[in-house]
């Protein structure tokens, strides 16, 4: 069992043709003033392509709704200037032989950002809530929902037009799409609400259908999902394999090619009686390709990193065991690649003593 055999195999699915199984996880960096990715942002992604990352997923980049973001330095995926910035990004990545997809994002109901910046209209979400009992914005009308779905579609169409290799819809981590999934933040009594997770997935399904309509059949669509959310790390949206199937399959039917299954620790299991992780279960019940993520090659998880915790390099053996077993197709890596553009090459060449781990200083700049 070597990283070379397992991780450094090519992967192809529709528009996506990548040289190995390593994916750069989407990581918000807030280095795009007024929503426009700068030359430094383009250089940062280009370096990861040069460093042999198979597929780069961009930091979350927000769609064309006035209140889709709570931070003025998070990139937009709309508007002439921002899209020109993204054109530089993808051209640089392709020049190094890499592949990339933007992670298109609407944050939904947010807490106000610590900078004091707020969008010119209130935040919006399924029921005005971002966690139980906490309201900080409007409940979306039918017209708001229809316009938001259309905005996701336009972003996906722009991704294809600029030459990106795929698109990822951010459906995880307590943001807008996940606010629809969760019964604690979706109290709607219309067609976008309901008692079951499958009923509350209607918004996501309509977003996916619109994205598919805009990009055509041959462009790869990824959706990122998580069972957990910052308001409840132990949450399980799908409490049984049957609920997982009822959640994922309508999204697969609507056009998802790859489920990106976000965990804080990839080795943790959701359901008793099996050691399959979220990506393993998602592949089993949907038959679709999946991406796993969460503390790959590190000994500490990422939310602790926001509190200042460092992590040291750790063995890939357990990851490789699961991957060799066929549990998932691709592996996303966050903090190691944020700190070190050469992580993938070091793994490939077995230069383990050169691995850097992660410390919070890496968040302060684009290296
Ligand atoms: C600084 C930072 C920013 C992040 N921003 C995003 C984001 O924009 N979208 C997203 O889906 N996940 C985001 N994440 C989560 C990562 O994509 C990834 O799932 C997480 O870091 C776990 O992977 P790791 O243990 O390899 O770091 C972020 C993580 C970090 C550390």
Short mmCIF file of C-alpha atoms and ligand atoms in Angstrom, two decimals:
data_model
loop_
_atom_site.label_atom_id
_atom_site.label_comp_id
_atom_site.label_asym_id
_atom_site.label_seq_id
_atom_site.Cartn_x
_atom_site.Cartn_y
_atom_site.Cartn_z
CA UNK A 1 0.00 0.00 0.00
CA UNK A 2 1.74 3.15 -1.14
CA UNK A 3 0.51 6.67 -1.63
CA UNK A 4 1.85 6.51 -5.15
CA UNK A 5 -0.35 3.65 -6.28
CA UNK A 6 -3.46 4.89 -4.56
CA UNK A 7 -3.37 8.67 -4.74
CA UNK A 8 -1.45 9.18 -7.96
CA UNK A 9 -3.85 7.54 -10.36
CA UNK A 10 -5.68 9.72 -12.89
CA UNK A 11 -9.44 10.31 -12.61
CA UNK A 12 -11.89 11.30 -15.35
CA UNK A 13 -15.55 12.17 -15.14
CA UNK A 14 -17.21 14.20 -17.91
CA UNK A 15 -15.36 17.55 -18.18
CA UNK A 16 -13.04 16.64 -15.34
CA UNK A 17 -9.72 15.01 -16.22
CA UNK A 18 -7.25 15.07 -13.38
CA UNK A 19 -3.80 13.62 -12.98
CA UNK A 20 -4.22 12.32 -9.43
CA UNK A 21 -6.77 11.89 -6.64
CA UNK A 22 -5.70 14.89 -4.55
CA UNK A 23 -8.18 17.76 -4.29
CA UNK A 24 -7.44 21.10 -2.68
CA UNK A 25 -10.35 21.67 -0.27
CA UNK A 26 -12.19 24.99 -0.60
CA UNK A 27 -10.75 27.47 1.90
CA UNK A 28 -11.97 31.01 2.44
CA UNK A 29 -9.04 33.40 2.57
CA UNK A 30 -10.66 36.88 2.44
CA UNK A 31 -7.93 38.35 0.24
CA UNK A 32 -10.25 39.67 -2.51
CA UNK A 33 -11.04 43.35 -1.74
CA UNK A 34 -14.57 44.32 -2.82
CA UNK A 35 -15.05 40.76 -4.02
CA UNK A 36 -12.39 40.88 -6.75
CA UNK A 37 -9.69 38.12 -6.76
CA UNK A 38 -6.29 39.82 -7.08
CA UNK A 39 -3.09 38.79 -8.86
CA UNK A 40 -1.90 37.39 -5.50
CA UNK A 41 -4.94 35.15 -5.34
CA UNK A 42 -4.23 33.91 -8.88
CA UNK A 43 -0.58 33.24 -7.94
CA UNK A 44 -1.68 31.31 -4.82
CA UNK A 45 -3.85 28.91 -6.83
CA UNK A 46 -1.31 28.64 -9.64
CA UNK A 47 1.31 27.48 -7.13
CA UNK A 48 -0.97 24.60 -6.02
CA UNK A 49 -1.34 23.52 -9.66
CA UNK A 50 2.43 23.72 -10.08
CA UNK A 51 2.68 21.64 -6.88
CA UNK A 52 0.78 18.79 -8.63
CA UNK A 53 -2.60 19.08 -6.90
CA UNK A 54 -5.00 17.14 -9.16
CA UNK A 55 -8.10 19.30 -8.66
CA UNK A 56 -8.24 22.69 -6.98
CA UNK A 57 -11.55 23.77 -5.50
CA UNK A 58 -11.65 27.51 -4.95
CA UNK A 59 -12.51 29.17 -1.70
CA UNK A 60 -16.25 29.81 -1.43
CA UNK A 61 -17.14 32.53 -3.95
CA UNK A 62 -20.53 34.15 -3.64
CA UNK A 63 -23.39 34.32 -6.13
CA UNK A 64 -25.23 37.38 -7.40
CA UNK A 65 -27.57 38.17 -4.48
CA UNK A 66 -27.13 41.39 -2.53
CA UNK A 67 -26.82 39.64 0.82
CA UNK A 68 -25.05 36.43 -0.21
CA UNK A 69 -21.89 37.38 1.76
CA UNK A 70 -21.03 38.76 5.20
CA UNK A 71 -17.45 39.77 4.32
CA UNK A 72 -16.34 42.43 1.80
CA UNK A 73 -13.08 40.53 1.13
CA UNK A 74 -14.66 37.27 0.04
CA UNK A 75 -14.61 36.90 -3.75
CA UNK A 76 -17.72 37.33 -5.89
CA UNK A 77 -18.52 35.02 -8.76
CA UNK A 78 -20.43 37.70 -10.66
CA UNK A 79 -19.69 41.11 -12.12
CA UNK A 80 -17.16 42.04 -14.81
CA UNK A 81 -14.22 42.80 -12.52
CA UNK A 82 -14.53 39.74 -10.30
CA UNK A 83 -15.01 37.41 -13.27
CA UNK A 84 -11.92 38.91 -14.94
CA UNK A 85 -10.04 38.09 -11.74
CA UNK A 86 -11.30 34.50 -11.92
CA UNK A 87 -10.27 34.32 -15.58
CA UNK A 88 -6.69 35.04 -14.45
CA UNK A 89 -6.98 32.37 -11.80
CA UNK A 90 -8.10 29.58 -14.13
CA UNK A 91 -5.67 30.58 -16.88
CA UNK A 92 -2.78 30.35 -14.40
CA UNK A 93 -3.94 26.96 -13.12
CA UNK A 94 -4.29 25.60 -16.65
CA UNK A 95 -0.86 26.95 -17.62
CA UNK A 96 0.59 24.62 -14.96
CA UNK A 97 -1.45 21.63 -16.14
CA UNK A 98 -3.91 21.81 -13.23
CA UNK A 99 -7.70 21.63 -13.06
CA UNK A 100 -10.07 23.76 -11.00
CA UNK A 101 -13.69 24.42 -10.08
CA UNK A 102 -15.12 27.38 -8.19
CA UNK A 103 -17.12 26.67 -5.03
CA UNK A 104 -20.27 28.72 -5.56
CA UNK A 105 -21.81 29.93 -2.34
CA UNK A 106 -24.64 31.81 -0.69
CA UNK A 107 -24.09 32.17 3.03
CA UNK A 108 -27.74 32.54 4.03
CA UNK A 109 -28.44 33.97 7.47
CA UNK A 110 -25.17 34.96 9.11
CA UNK A 111 -23.92 36.62 12.25
CA UNK A 112 -22.51 40.05 11.43
CA UNK A 113 -18.82 39.94 10.48
CA UNK A 114 -16.34 41.17 13.10
CA UNK A 115 -15.12 43.84 10.62
CA UNK A 116 -18.47 45.62 11.00
CA UNK A 117 -19.15 45.38 7.24
CA UNK A 118 -22.73 44.39 6.38
CA UNK A 119 -24.41 43.96 2.99
CA UNK A 120 -26.81 46.70 1.91
CA UNK A 121 -29.80 44.41 2.42
CA UNK A 122 -30.54 42.08 5.36
CA UNK A 123 -29.29 38.49 5.26
CA UNK A 124 -31.81 35.99 3.89
CA UNK A 125 -32.61 32.37 4.58
CA UNK A 126 -35.42 29.81 4.73
CA UNK A 127 -36.81 31.08 8.04
CA UNK A 128 -34.58 33.98 9.10
CA UNK A 129 -32.64 31.69 11.49
CA UNK A 130 -29.00 30.60 11.41
CA UNK A 131 -29.31 28.45 14.53
CA UNK A 132 -32.11 27.65 16.94
CA UNK A 133 -33.46 30.88 18.42
CA UNK A 134 -31.13 33.22 16.49
CA UNK A 135 -32.71 35.45 13.88
CA UNK A 136 -30.55 37.84 11.86
CA UNK A 137 -32.33 38.49 8.57
CA UNK A 138 -35.35 37.86 6.39
CA UNK A 139 -37.37 34.80 5.51
CA UNK A 140 -37.07 34.32 1.75
CA UNK A 141 -40.15 34.85 -0.41
CA UNK A 142 -40.92 32.68 -3.43
CA UNK A 143 -39.45 35.42 -5.63
CA UNK A 144 -36.24 35.51 -3.52
CA UNK A 145 -35.91 31.74 -3.84
CA UNK A 146 -36.48 31.79 -7.61
CA UNK A 147 -33.92 34.58 -8.08
CA UNK A 148 -31.37 32.78 -5.90
CA UNK A 149 -31.75 29.56 -7.90
CA UNK A 150 -31.25 31.58 -11.10
CA UNK A 151 -28.14 33.23 -9.60
CA UNK A 152 -26.60 29.82 -8.82
CA UNK A 153 -27.29 28.88 -12.46
CA UNK A 154 -25.63 32.04 -13.81
CA UNK A 155 -22.54 31.42 -11.67
CA UNK A 156 -22.26 27.86 -12.99
CA UNK A 157 -22.69 29.06 -16.57
CA UNK A 158 -19.92 31.64 -15.98
CA UNK A 159 -17.66 28.94 -14.54
CA UNK A 160 -18.03 26.94 -17.73
CA UNK A 161 -17.64 30.01 -19.96
CA UNK A 162 -14.38 31.05 -18.22
CA UNK A 163 -12.98 27.56 -18.80
CA UNK A 164 -13.20 25.99 -15.34
CA UNK A 165 -13.20 22.17 -15.32
CA UNK A 166 -16.19 21.69 -13.00
CA UNK A 167 -18.28 23.56 -10.45
CA UNK A 168 -18.91 22.85 -6.77
CA UNK A 169 -22.15 23.94 -5.09
CA UNK A 170 -21.62 24.71 -1.38
CA UNK A 171 -24.39 22.84 0.39
CA UNK A 172 -22.56 22.29 3.69
CA UNK A 173 -21.54 23.81 7.03
CA UNK A 174 -24.71 25.67 8.01
CA UNK A 175 -24.89 28.07 5.04
CA UNK A 176 -27.94 28.78 2.89
CA UNK A 177 -28.53 25.38 1.28
CA UNK A 178 -27.79 23.63 4.58
CA UNK A 179 -30.18 26.04 6.35
CA UNK A 180 -32.89 24.59 4.13
CA UNK A 181 -31.80 21.01 4.97
CA UNK A 182 -31.88 21.44 8.76
CA UNK A 183 -35.24 21.29 10.56
CA UNK A 184 -33.91 23.72 13.18
CA UNK A 185 -33.41 26.49 10.59
CA UNK A 186 -36.11 25.54 8.08
CA UNK A 187 -39.52 26.12 9.64
CA UNK A 188 -41.29 26.69 6.34
CA UNK A 189 -44.74 25.26 5.74
CA UNK A 190 -44.58 25.64 1.94
CA UNK A 191 -43.00 23.27 -0.61
CA UNK A 192 -39.49 24.18 0.59
CA UNK A 193 -40.15 22.96 4.13
CA UNK A 194 -41.42 19.69 5.54
CA UNK A 195 -40.98 17.04 8.20
CA UNK A 196 -38.45 14.92 6.31
CA UNK A 197 -34.95 15.74 5.15
CA UNK A 198 -35.97 14.68 1.65
CA UNK A 199 -38.74 17.33 1.65
CA UNK A 200 -36.38 20.02 2.93
CA UNK A 201 -33.97 19.16 0.10
CA UNK A 202 -36.26 20.60 -2.54
CA UNK A 203 -34.35 23.91 -2.66
CA UNK A 204 -31.03 22.09 -3.23
CA UNK A 205 -32.61 19.91 -5.90
CA UNK A 206 -33.94 22.96 -7.74
CA UNK A 207 -30.52 24.65 -7.54
CA UNK A 208 -28.86 21.53 -8.98
CA UNK A 209 -31.44 21.23 -11.78
CA UNK A 210 -30.86 24.86 -12.76
CA UNK A 211 -27.08 24.44 -12.65
CA UNK A 212 -27.35 21.33 -14.81
CA UNK A 213 -29.61 23.17 -17.25
CA UNK A 214 -27.05 25.97 -17.55
CA UNK A 215 -23.90 23.86 -17.97
CA UNK A 216 -25.23 20.98 -20.08
CA UNK A 217 -24.81 17.25 -19.54
CA UNK A 218 -21.03 17.01 -19.93
CA UNK A 219 -19.85 19.46 -17.28
CA UNK A 220 -19.07 17.90 -13.89
CA UNK A 221 -21.16 19.11 -10.93
CA UNK A 222 -20.00 18.54 -7.36
CA UNK A 223 -22.07 19.32 -4.27
CA UNK A 224 -20.45 19.67 -0.86
CA UNK A 225 -22.51 18.37 2.04
CA UNK A 226 -21.94 17.92 5.76
CA UNK A 227 -23.94 16.19 8.44
CA UNK A 228 -22.48 18.64 11.01
CA UNK A 229 -22.79 22.40 11.21
CA UNK A 230 -21.07 24.96 13.45
CA UNK A 231 -24.24 25.26 15.51
CA UNK A 232 -24.21 21.49 16.18
CA UNK A 233 -21.07 19.49 15.50
CA UNK A 234 -22.74 16.22 16.47
CA UNK A 235 -25.73 16.74 14.20
CA UNK A 236 -26.67 14.00 11.77
CA UNK A 237 -28.99 15.33 9.08
CA UNK A 238 -29.42 11.75 7.84
CA UNK A 239 -29.77 9.53 10.89
CA UNK A 240 -29.90 6.21 9.02
CA UNK A 241 -28.58 4.86 5.72
CA UNK A 242 -32.19 4.95 4.46
CA UNK A 243 -32.46 8.67 5.22
CA UNK A 244 -29.11 9.22 3.55
CA UNK A 245 -30.36 7.51 0.42
CA UNK A 246 -33.59 9.54 0.43
CA UNK A 247 -31.49 12.72 0.81
CA UNK A 248 -28.83 12.05 -1.83
CA UNK A 249 -30.65 10.26 -4.61
CA UNK A 250 -32.94 13.14 -5.63
CA UNK A 251 -29.80 15.31 -5.85
CA UNK A 252 -28.07 12.67 -7.96
CA UNK A 253 -31.14 12.48 -10.21
CA UNK A 254 -31.13 16.29 -10.50
CA UNK A 255 -27.59 16.24 -11.89
CA UNK A 256 -24.92 15.81 -9.20
CA UNK A 257 -21.89 13.84 -10.42
CA UNK A 258 -19.77 13.89 -7.26
CA UNK A 259 -20.72 14.17 -3.59
CA UNK A 260 -18.06 15.98 -1.53
CA UNK A 261 -18.64 14.67 1.97
CA UNK A 262 -17.30 17.07 4.58
CA UNK A 263 -16.13 15.62 7.87
CA UNK A 264 -13.78 17.03 10.46
CA UNK A 265 -12.06 13.63 10.81
CA UNK A 266 -12.33 11.33 7.80
CA UNK A 267 -12.09 8.12 9.86
CA UNK A 268 -15.27 8.77 11.87
CA UNK A 269 -18.43 6.79 11.06
CA UNK A 270 -22.04 7.95 10.97
CA UNK A 271 -23.97 4.72 11.36
CA UNK A 272 -23.39 1.76 13.66
CA UNK A 273 -22.35 -1.61 12.34
CA UNK A 274 -19.95 -0.35 9.66
CA UNK A 275 -16.67 1.54 9.55
CA UNK A 276 -17.66 3.38 6.35
CA UNK A 277 -17.30 7.14 6.64
CA UNK A 278 -19.67 9.73 5.15
CA UNK A 279 -18.06 9.53 1.70
CA UNK A 280 -18.12 5.73 1.89
CA UNK A 281 -21.81 5.64 2.72
CA UNK A 282 -22.63 8.30 0.12
CA UNK A 283 -20.94 6.24 -2.59
CA UNK A 284 -22.65 3.07 -1.42
CA UNK A 285 -26.20 4.47 -1.40
CA UNK A 286 -25.95 6.75 -4.46
CA UNK A 287 -23.50 4.92 -6.71
CA UNK A 288 -21.89 8.30 -7.43
CA UNK A 289 -18.24 9.26 -7.11
CA UNK A 290 -17.34 10.81 -3.74
CA UNK A 291 -14.66 12.98 -2.17
CA UNK A 292 -13.60 12.45 1.44
CA UNK A 293 -11.99 15.16 3.59
CA UNK A 294 -11.06 15.91 7.17
CA UNK A 295 -7.68 15.85 8.91
CA UNK A 296 -5.97 13.91 6.12
CA UNK A 297 -2.27 13.86 6.99
CA UNK A 298 -2.74 15.95 10.16
CA UNK A 299 -3.20 15.05 13.82
CA UNK A 300 -5.72 17.80 14.72
CA UNK A 301 -9.01 18.95 13.15
CA UNK A 302 -9.66 22.23 11.35
CA UNK A 303 -12.12 24.04 13.60
CA UNK A 304 -9.59 23.97 16.41
CA UNK A 305 -7.27 25.70 13.91
CA UNK A 306 -9.52 28.78 13.97
CA UNK A 307 -8.95 28.87 17.74
CA UNK A 308 -5.20 28.88 17.12
CA UNK A 309 -4.39 25.17 17.41
CA UNK A 310 -1.47 23.76 15.40
CA UNK A 311 -1.44 20.30 13.82
CA UNK A 312 1.47 18.01 13.02
CA UNK A 313 1.85 15.71 10.03
CA UNK A 314 0.40 12.24 10.52
CA UNK A 315 0.34 8.94 8.62
CA UNK A 316 -1.82 8.40 5.53
CA UNK A 317 -2.11 4.62 6.11
CA UNK A 318 -5.73 4.58 7.30
CA UNK A 319 -6.78 6.85 4.44
CA UNK A 320 -5.05 4.61 1.90
CA UNK A 321 -6.60 1.49 3.43
CA UNK A 322 -10.09 2.93 2.91
CA UNK A 323 -9.31 4.24 -0.54
CA UNK A 324 -7.80 0.93 -1.69
CA UNK A 325 -11.01 -0.70 -0.49
CA UNK A 326 -12.91 1.57 -2.89
CA UNK A 327 -14.75 3.64 -0.26
CA UNK A 328 -14.28 6.93 -2.15
CA UNK A 329 -12.68 8.26 -5.34
CA UNK A 330 -10.94 11.49 -4.35
CA UNK A 331 -9.36 12.98 -1.24
CA UNK A 332 -9.59 16.65 -0.33
CA UNK A 333 -6.84 18.25 1.71
CA UNK A 334 -7.26 21.63 3.34
CA UNK A 335 -4.76 23.01 5.85
CA UNK A 336 -1.69 21.11 4.61
CA UNK A 337 -2.13 22.75 1.19
CA UNK A 338 -2.94 26.12 2.68
CA UNK A 339 0.41 26.07 4.45
CA UNK A 340 2.47 24.37 1.72
CA UNK A 341 1.88 24.43 -2.05
CA UNK A 342 4.27 21.47 -2.44
CA UNK A 343 2.42 19.05 -0.14
CA UNK A 344 1.30 16.72 -2.96
CA UNK A 345 4.79 16.46 -4.46
CA UNK A 346 6.26 15.68 -1.03
CA UNK A 347 3.72 12.89 -0.54
CA UNK A 348 4.38 11.52 -4.02
CA UNK A 349 8.14 11.53 -3.51
CA UNK A 350 7.91 10.23 0.07
CA UNK A 351 9.67 13.36 1.42
CA UNK A 352 7.79 13.05 4.72
CA UNK A 353 10.43 14.83 6.80
CA UNK A 354 9.77 17.95 4.73
CA UNK A 355 6.02 18.04 5.56
CA UNK A 356 5.15 21.19 7.47
CA UNK A 357 1.88 20.49 9.31
CA UNK A 358 -0.25 23.54 10.00
CA UNK A 359 -0.05 26.50 12.32
CA UNK A 360 -2.32 29.51 12.50
CA UNK A 361 0.33 31.85 11.09
CA UNK A 362 -0.44 30.23 7.71
CA UNK A 363 -3.88 31.89 7.78
CA UNK A 364 -2.41 35.39 7.84
CA UNK A 365 -1.00 35.40 4.31
CA UNK A 366 -1.23 33.76 0.89
CA UNK A 367 1.89 31.62 0.46
C1 LIG B 1 -9.11 28.71 6.63
C2 LIG B 1 -10.20 27.77 6.22
C3 LIG B 1 -11.23 28.23 5.41
C4 LIG B 1 -12.25 27.35 5.00
N1 LIG B 1 -13.21 27.80 4.13
C5 LIG B 1 -14.10 26.93 3.58
C6 LIG B 1 -14.97 27.32 2.50
O1 LIG B 1 -14.92 28.45 2.00
N2 LIG B 1 -15.83 26.39 2.03
C7 LIG B 1 -15.90 25.13 2.55
O2 LIG B 1 -16.72 24.32 2.09
N3 LIG B 1 -15.06 24.73 3.55
C8 LIG B 1 -14.16 25.58 4.04
N4 LIG B 1 -13.24 25.15 4.98
C9 LIG B 1 -13.20 23.71 5.34
C10 LIG B 1 -12.17 22.97 4.47
O3 LIG B 1 -12.60 22.91 3.13
C11 LIG B 1 -11.93 21.54 4.96
O4 LIG B 1 -13.14 20.81 4.86
C12 LIG B 1 -11.42 21.49 6.38
O5 LIG B 1 -10.34 22.39 6.56
C13 LIG B 1 -11.00 20.09 6.76
O6 LIG B 1 -9.91 19.68 5.97
P1 LIG B 1 -8.40 19.66 6.62
O7 LIG B 1 -8.54 18.87 7.91
O8 LIG B 1 -7.59 18.95 5.58
O9 LIG B 1 -7.99 21.07 6.87
C14 LIG B 1 -12.24 26.00 5.44
C15 LIG B 1 -11.19 25.56 6.26
C16 LIG B 1 -10.17 26.41 6.64
C17 LIG B 1 -9.05 25.88 7.48
#
